[in-house]
Tab-separated table of C-alpha atoms in Angstrom:
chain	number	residue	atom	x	y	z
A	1	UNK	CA	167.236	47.216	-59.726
A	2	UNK	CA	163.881	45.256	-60.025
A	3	UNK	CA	161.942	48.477	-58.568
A	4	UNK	CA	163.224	50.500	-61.782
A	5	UNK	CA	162.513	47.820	-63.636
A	6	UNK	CA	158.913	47.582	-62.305
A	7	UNK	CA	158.177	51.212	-62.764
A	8	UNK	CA	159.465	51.121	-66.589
A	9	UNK	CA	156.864	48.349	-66.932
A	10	UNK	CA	153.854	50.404	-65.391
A	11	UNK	CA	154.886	53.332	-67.403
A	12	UNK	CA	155.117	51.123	-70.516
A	13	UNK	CA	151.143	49.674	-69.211
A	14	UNK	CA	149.990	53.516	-68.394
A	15	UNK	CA	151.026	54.304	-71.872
A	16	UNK	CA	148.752	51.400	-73.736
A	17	UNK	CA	151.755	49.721	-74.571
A	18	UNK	CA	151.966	45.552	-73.647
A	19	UNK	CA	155.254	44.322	-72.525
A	20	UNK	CA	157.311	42.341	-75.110
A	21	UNK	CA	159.177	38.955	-74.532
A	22	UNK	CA	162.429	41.100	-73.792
A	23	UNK	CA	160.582	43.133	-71.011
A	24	UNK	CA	159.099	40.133	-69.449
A	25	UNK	CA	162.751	38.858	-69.187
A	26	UNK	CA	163.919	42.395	-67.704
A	27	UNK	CA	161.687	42.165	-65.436
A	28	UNK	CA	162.160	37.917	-64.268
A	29	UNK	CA	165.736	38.404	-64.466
A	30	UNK	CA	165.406	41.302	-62.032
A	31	UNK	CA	163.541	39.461	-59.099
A	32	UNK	CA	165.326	36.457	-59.849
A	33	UNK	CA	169.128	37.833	-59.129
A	34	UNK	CA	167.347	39.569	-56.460
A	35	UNK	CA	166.463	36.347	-54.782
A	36	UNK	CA	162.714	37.229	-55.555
A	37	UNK	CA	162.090	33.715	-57.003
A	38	UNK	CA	158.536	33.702	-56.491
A	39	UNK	CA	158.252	37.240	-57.716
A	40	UNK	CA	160.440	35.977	-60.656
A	41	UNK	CA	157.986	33.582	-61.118
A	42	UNK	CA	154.558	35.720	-61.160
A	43	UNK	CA	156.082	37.380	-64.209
A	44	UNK	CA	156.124	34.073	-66.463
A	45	UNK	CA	152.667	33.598	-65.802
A	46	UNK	CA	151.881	36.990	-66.599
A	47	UNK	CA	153.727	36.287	-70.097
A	48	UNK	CA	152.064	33.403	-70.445
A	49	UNK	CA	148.330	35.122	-69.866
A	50	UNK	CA	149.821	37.801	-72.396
A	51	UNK	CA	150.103	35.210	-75.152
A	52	UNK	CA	154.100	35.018	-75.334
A	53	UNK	CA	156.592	31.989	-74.983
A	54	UNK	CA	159.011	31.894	-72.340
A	55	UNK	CA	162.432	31.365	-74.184
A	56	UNK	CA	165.545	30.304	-72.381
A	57	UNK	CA	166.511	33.303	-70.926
A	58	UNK	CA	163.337	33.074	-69.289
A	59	UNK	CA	163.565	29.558	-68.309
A	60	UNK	CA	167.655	30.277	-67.289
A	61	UNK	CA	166.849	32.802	-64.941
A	62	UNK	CA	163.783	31.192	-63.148
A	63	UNK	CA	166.193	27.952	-62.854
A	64	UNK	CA	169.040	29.341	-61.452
A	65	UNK	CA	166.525	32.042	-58.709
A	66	UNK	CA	164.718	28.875	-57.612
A	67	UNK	CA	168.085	26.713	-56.941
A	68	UNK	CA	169.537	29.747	-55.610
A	69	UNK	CA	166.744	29.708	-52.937
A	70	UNK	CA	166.888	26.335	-52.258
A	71	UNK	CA	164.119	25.674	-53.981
A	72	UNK	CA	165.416	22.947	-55.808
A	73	UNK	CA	162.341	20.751	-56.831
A	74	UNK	CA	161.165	23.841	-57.894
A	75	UNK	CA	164.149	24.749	-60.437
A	76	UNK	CA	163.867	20.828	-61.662
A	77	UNK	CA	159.970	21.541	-62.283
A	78	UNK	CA	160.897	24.457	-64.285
A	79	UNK	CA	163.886	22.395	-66.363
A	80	UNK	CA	161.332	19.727	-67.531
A	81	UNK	CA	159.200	22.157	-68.424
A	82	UNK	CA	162.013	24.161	-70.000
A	83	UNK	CA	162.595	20.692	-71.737
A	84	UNK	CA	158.736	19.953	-72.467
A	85	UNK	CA	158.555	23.356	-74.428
A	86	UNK	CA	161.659	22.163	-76.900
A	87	UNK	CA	163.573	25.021	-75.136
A	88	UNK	CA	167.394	23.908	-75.042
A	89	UNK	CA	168.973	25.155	-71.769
């Protein structure tokens, strides 16, 4: 699913178009349910550098990739920041 998901974005790029907050989420939601976590996580800084705000989709999906991985310190990192940003989980 997150290789379709990737190619929509590069056609979207190829095109001149930038990807929107609801692509960015496609595409972090993706990698995260498939266990891509680090992957997952590439894609909020590349919203970031694009000028947009993670929202809490964003912030749901990265959470719940990183615990699934065990990466646990790394979900809590994300919550605080989740927090930080006024985002409600």
């Amino acid at each position: 699913q997150f290789e379709h998901a990737v190619r929509v974005v590069e056609h979207m790029l190829g095109a001149g178009m930038k990807p929107d907050p609801f692509t960015y989420n496609a595409l972090i939601s993706s990698f995260a349910r498939g266990g891509l976590w680090q992957k997952a996580l590439g894609y909020l800084h590349d919203m970031r550098r694009d000028g947009l705000s993670p929202d809490r989709i964003t912030y749901n999906s990265l959470i719940a990739a990183c615990a699934s991985a065990g990466e646990v310190g790394k979900a809590e990192d994300i919550l605080k920041e989740m927090r930080d940003a006024g985002v409600k989980p």
